[in-house]
mmCIF file of C-alpha atoms in Angstrom:
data_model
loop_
_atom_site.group_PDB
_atom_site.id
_atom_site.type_symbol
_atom_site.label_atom_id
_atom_site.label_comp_id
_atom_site.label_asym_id
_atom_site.label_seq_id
_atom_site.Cartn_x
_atom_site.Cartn_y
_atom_site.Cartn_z
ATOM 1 C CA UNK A 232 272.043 179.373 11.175
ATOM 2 C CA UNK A 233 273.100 177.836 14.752
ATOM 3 C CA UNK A 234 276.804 176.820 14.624
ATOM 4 C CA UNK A 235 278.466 173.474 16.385
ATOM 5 C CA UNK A 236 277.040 173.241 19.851
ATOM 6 C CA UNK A 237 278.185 171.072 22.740
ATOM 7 C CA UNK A 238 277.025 170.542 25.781
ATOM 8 C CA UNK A 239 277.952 170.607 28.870
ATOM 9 C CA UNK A 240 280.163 173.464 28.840
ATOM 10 C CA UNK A 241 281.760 172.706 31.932
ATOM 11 C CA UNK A 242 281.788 169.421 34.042
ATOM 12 C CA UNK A 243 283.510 168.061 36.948
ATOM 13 C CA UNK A 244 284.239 164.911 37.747
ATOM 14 C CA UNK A 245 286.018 161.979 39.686
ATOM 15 C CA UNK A 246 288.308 160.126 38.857
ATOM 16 C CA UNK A 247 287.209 156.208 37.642
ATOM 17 C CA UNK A 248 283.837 157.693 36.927
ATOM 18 C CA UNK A 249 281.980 157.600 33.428
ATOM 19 C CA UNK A 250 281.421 160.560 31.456
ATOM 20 C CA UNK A 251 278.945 161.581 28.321
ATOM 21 C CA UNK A 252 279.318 164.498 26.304
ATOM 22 C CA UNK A 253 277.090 165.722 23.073
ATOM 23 C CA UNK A 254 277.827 167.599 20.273
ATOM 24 C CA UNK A 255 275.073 168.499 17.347
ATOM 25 C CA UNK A 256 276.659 169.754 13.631
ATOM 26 C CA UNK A 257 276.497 172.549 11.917
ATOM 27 C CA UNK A 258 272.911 172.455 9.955
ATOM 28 C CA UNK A 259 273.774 170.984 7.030
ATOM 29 C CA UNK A 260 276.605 169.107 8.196
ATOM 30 C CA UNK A 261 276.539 165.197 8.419
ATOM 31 C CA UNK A 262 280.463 164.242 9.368
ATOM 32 C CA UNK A 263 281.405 165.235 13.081
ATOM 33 C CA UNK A 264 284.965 164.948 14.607
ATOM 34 C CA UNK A 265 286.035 165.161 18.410
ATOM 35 C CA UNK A 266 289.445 166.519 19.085
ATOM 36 C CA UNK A 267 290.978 166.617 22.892
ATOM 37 C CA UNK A 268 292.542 170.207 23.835
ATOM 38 C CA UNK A 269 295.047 170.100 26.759
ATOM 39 C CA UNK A 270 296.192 173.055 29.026
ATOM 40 C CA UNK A 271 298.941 174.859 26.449
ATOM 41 C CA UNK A 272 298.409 172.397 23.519
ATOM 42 C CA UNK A 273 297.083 171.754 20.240
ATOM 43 C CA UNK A 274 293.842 169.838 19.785
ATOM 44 C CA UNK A 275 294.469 165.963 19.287
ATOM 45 C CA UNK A 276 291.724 164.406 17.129
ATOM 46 C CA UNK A 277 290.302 161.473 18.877
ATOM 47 C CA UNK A 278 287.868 159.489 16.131
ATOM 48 C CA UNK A 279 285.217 160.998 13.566
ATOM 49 C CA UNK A 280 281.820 159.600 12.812
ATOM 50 C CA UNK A 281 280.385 159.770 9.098
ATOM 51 C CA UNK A 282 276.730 157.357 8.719
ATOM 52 C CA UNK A 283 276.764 156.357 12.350
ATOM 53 C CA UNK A 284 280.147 154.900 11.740
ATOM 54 C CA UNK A 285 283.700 155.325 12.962
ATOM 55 C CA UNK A 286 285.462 156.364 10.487
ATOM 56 C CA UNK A 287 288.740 157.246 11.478
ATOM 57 C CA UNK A 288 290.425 156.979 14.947
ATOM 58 C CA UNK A 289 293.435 158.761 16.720
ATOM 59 C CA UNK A 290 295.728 157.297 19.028
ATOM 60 C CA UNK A 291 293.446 156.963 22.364
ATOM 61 C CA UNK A 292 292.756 153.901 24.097
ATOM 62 C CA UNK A 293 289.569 152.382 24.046
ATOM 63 C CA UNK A 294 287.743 154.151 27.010
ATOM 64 C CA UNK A 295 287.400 156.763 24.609
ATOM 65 C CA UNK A 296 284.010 155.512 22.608
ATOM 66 C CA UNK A 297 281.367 157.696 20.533
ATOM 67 C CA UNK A 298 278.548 157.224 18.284
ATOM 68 C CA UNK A 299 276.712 159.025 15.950
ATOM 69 C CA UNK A 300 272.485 159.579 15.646
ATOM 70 C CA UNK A 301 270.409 159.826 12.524
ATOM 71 C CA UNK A 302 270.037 163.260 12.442
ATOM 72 C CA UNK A 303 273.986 162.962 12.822
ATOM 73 C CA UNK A 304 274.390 164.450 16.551
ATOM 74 C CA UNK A 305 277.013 162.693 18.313
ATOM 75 C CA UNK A 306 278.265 161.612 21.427
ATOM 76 C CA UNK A 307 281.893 160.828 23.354
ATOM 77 C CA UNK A 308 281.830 158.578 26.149
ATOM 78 C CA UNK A 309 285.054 158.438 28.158
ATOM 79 C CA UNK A 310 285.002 155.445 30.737
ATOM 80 C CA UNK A 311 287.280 154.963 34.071
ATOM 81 C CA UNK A 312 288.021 158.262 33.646
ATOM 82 C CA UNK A 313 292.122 159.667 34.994
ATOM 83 C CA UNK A 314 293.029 162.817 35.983
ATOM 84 C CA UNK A 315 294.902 163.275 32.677
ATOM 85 C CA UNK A 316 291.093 163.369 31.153
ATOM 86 C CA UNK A 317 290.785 166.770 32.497
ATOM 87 C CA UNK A 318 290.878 169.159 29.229
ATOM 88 C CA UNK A 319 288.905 170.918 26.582
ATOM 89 C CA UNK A 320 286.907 168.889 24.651
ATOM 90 C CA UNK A 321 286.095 169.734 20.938
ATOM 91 C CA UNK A 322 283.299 169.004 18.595
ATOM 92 C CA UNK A 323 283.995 169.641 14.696
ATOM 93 C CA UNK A 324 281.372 169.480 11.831
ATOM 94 C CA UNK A 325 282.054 169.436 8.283
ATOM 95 C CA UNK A 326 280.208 168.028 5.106
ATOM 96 C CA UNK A 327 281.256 164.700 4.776
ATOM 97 C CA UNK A 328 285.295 164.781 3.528
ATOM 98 C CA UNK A 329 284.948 167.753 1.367
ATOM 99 C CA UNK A 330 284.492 170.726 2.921
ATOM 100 C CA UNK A 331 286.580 172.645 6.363
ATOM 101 C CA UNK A 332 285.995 171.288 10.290
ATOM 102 C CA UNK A 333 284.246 173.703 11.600
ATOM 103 C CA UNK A 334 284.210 174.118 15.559
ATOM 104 C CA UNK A 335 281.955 174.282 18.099
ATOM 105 C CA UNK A 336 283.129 176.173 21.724
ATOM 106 C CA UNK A 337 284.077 172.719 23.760
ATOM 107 C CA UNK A 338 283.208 171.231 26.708
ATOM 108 C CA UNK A 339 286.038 172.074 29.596
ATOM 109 C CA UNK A 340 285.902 168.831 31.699
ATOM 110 C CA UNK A 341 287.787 168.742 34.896
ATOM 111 C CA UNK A 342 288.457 165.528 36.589
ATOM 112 C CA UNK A 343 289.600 165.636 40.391
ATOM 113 C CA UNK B 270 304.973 160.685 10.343
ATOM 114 C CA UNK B 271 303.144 163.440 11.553
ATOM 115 C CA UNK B 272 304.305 166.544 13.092
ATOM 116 C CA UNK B 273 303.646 170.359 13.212
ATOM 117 C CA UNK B 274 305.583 173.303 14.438
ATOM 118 C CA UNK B 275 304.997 176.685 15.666
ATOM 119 C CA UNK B 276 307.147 179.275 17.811
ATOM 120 C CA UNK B 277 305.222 179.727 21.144
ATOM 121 C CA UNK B 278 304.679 183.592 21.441
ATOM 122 C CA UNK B 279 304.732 187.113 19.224
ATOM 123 C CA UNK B 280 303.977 190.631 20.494
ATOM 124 C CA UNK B 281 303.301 192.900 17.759
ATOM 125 C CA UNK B 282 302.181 196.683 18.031
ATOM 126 C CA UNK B 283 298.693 197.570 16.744
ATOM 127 C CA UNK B 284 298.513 198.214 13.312
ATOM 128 C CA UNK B 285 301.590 196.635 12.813
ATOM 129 C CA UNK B 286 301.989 193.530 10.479
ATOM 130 C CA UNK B 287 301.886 190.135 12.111
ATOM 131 C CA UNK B 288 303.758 187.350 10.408
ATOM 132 C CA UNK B 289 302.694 183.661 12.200
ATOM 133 C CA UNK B 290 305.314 180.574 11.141
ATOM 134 C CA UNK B 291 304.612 176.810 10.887
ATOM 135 C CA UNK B 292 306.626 174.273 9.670
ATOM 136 C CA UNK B 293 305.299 170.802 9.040
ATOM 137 C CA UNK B 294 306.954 167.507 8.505
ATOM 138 C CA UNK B 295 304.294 165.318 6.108
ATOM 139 C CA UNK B 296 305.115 165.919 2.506
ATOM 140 C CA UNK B 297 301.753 164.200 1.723
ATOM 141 C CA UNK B 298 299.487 167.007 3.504
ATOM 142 C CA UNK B 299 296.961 168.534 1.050
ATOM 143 C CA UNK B 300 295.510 171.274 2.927
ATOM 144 C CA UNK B 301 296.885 173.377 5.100
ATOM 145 C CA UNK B 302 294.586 175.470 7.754
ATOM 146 C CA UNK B 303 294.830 178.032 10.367
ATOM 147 C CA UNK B 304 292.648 178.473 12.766
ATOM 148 C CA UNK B 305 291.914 181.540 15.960
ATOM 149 C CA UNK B 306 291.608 180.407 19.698
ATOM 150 C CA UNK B 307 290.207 183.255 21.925
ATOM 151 C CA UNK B 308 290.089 182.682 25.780
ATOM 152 C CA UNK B 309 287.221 180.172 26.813
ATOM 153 C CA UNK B 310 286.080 179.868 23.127
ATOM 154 C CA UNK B 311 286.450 177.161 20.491
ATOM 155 C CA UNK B 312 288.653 177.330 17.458
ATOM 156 C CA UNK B 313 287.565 179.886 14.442
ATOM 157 C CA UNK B 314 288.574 178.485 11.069
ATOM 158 C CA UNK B 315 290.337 181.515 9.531
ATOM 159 C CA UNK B 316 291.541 180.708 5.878
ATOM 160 C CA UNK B 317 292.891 177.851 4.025
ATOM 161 C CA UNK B 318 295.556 176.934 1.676
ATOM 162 C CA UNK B 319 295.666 173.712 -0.899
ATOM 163 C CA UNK B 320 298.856 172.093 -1.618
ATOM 164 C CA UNK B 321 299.220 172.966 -4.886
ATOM 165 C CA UNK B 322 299.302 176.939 -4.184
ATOM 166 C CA UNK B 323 301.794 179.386 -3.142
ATOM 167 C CA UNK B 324 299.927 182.053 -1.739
ATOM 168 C CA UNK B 325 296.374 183.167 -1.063
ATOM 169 C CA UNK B 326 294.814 186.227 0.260
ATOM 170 C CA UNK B 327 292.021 187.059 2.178
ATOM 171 C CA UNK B 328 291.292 190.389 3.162
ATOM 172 C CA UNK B 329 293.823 191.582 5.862
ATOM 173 C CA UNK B 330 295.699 187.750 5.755
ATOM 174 C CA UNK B 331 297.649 186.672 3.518
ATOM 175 C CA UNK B 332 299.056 182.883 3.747
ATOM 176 C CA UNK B 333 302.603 181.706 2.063
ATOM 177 C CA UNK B 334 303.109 178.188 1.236
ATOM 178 C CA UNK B 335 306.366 176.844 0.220
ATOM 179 C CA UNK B 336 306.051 173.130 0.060
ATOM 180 C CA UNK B 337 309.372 172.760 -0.670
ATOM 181 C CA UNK B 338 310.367 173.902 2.873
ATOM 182 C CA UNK B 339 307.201 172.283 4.039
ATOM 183 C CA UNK B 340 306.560 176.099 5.450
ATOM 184 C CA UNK B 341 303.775 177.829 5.835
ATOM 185 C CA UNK B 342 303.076 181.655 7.371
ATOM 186 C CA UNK B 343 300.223 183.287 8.158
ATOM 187 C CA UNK B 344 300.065 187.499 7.630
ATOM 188 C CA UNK B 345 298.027 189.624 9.485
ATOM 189 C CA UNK B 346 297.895 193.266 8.167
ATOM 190 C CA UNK B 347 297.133 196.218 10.268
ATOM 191 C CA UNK B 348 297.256 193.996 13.372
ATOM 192 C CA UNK B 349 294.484 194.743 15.807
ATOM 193 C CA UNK B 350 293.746 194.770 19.664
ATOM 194 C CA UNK B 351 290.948 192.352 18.775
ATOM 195 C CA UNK B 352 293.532 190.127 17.054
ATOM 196 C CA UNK B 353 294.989 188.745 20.067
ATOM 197 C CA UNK B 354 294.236 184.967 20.523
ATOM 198 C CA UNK B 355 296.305 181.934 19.910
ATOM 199 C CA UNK B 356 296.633 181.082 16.378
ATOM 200 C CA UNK B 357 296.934 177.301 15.212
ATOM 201 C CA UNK B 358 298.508 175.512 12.602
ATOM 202 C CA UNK B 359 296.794 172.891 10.967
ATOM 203 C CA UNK B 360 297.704 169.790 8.446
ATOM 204 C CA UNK B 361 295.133 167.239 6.843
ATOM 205 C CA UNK B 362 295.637 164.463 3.920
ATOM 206 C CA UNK B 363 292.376 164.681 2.938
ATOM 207 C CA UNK B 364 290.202 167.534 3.192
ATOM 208 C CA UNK B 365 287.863 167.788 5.762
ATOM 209 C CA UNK B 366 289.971 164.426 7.079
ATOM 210 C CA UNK B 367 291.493 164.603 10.290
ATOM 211 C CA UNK B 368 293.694 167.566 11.360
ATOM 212 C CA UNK B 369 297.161 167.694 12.953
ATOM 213 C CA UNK B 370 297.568 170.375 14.831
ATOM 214 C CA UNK B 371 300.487 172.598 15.983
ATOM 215 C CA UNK B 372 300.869 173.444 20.063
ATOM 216 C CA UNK B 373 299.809 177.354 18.440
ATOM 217 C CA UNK B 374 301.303 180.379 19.018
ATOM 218 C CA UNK B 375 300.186 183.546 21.080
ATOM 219 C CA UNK B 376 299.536 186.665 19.567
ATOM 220 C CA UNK B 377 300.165 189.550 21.734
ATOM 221 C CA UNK B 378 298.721 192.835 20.589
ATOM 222 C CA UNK B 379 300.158 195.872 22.235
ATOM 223 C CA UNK B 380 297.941 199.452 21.834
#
């Protein structure tokens, strides 16, 4: 039973550039969260998709945009990207509002 | 408004008891998590509390509400080499809503 994967696991980019990064559940999971890890900190949650919808959102401005698929894989998009960007970024599954977040490993992006 | 705390570091011996702290500031948070960082991973969801219990066990860990306090502990019997990771602190309103985390605390196992 595959867990929360993202991908990439590592990227590197420049800053003002455009970034993408995917996340698919937990099988049997249809509600995914993103959360933003910096060096030495706690995860910040960012927004979480339920039916292809936002359903909740953190405070992060909007260059931060996602969406969720049918088959409820997601996506973040992070536009114009800064150098304060550059952390661990976290995909969590759970069944709809009911059950844990489960996590998957992150993708570390570094922005230079 | 939201906030969650956690001292920074604790070194334990191995097989030692590890006691974690957190103290949290919303009085309307209905689960209360903890969850297991390990270097270059993602976060493990450990255990669990709800709101409306004092205590709950789980094998070797053992987690102490008291909402009163708005405190919560996490106990790690017959602390292990493997147990070393950063441990994290975790509030929701709703469950599986989103989570407030704490900045987490280190756990040093020491053989």
């Amino acid at each position: 039973d595959a867990g929360v994967t993202q991908s990439p696991t590592h990227l590197i980019k420049t800053r003002g550039q455009q970034v993408t990064l995917r996340c698919s559940p937990k099988s049997g999971h249809d509600t995914v969260s993103w959360y933003q890890q910096a060096l030495g900190q706690g995860p910040q949650f960012i927004f979480q998709y339920y039916e292809e919808e936002e359903r909740q959102r953190g405070n992060f401005p909007d260059r931060f945009s996602g969406h969720q698929f049918p088959n409820y894989s997601s996506e973040l998009n992070v536009n114009a990207l800064l150098l304060g960007d550059s952390a661990l970024y976290l995909c969590a599954s759970s069944l709809g509002a009911q059950y844990s977040q489960h996590f998957g490993d992150g993708t570390r992006l570094s922005i230079l | 408004g939201e906030d969650v705390e956690q001292s920074l570091f604790l070194s334990v011996r191995e097989g030692d008891s590890s006691v974690i702290n957190c103290t949290y500031t919303d009085s309307s948070s209905t689960y209360l998590y903890w969850y297991k960082q390990e270097p270059g991973a993602g976060l493990q969801l450990l255990t669990y509390i709800f709101s409306n219990m004092d205590m709950k066990q789980d094998q070797r860990l053992t987690v102490l509400l008291n909402k009163k306090d708005k405190h919560l502990s996490l106990r790690i019997a017959d602390t292990q080499t493997g147990d070393s990771a950063i441990y994290f602190c975790a509030e929701t309103k709703e469950y599986g809503n989103k989570l407030v985390f704490g900045a987490g605390t280190i756990l040093r196992v020491k053989s």
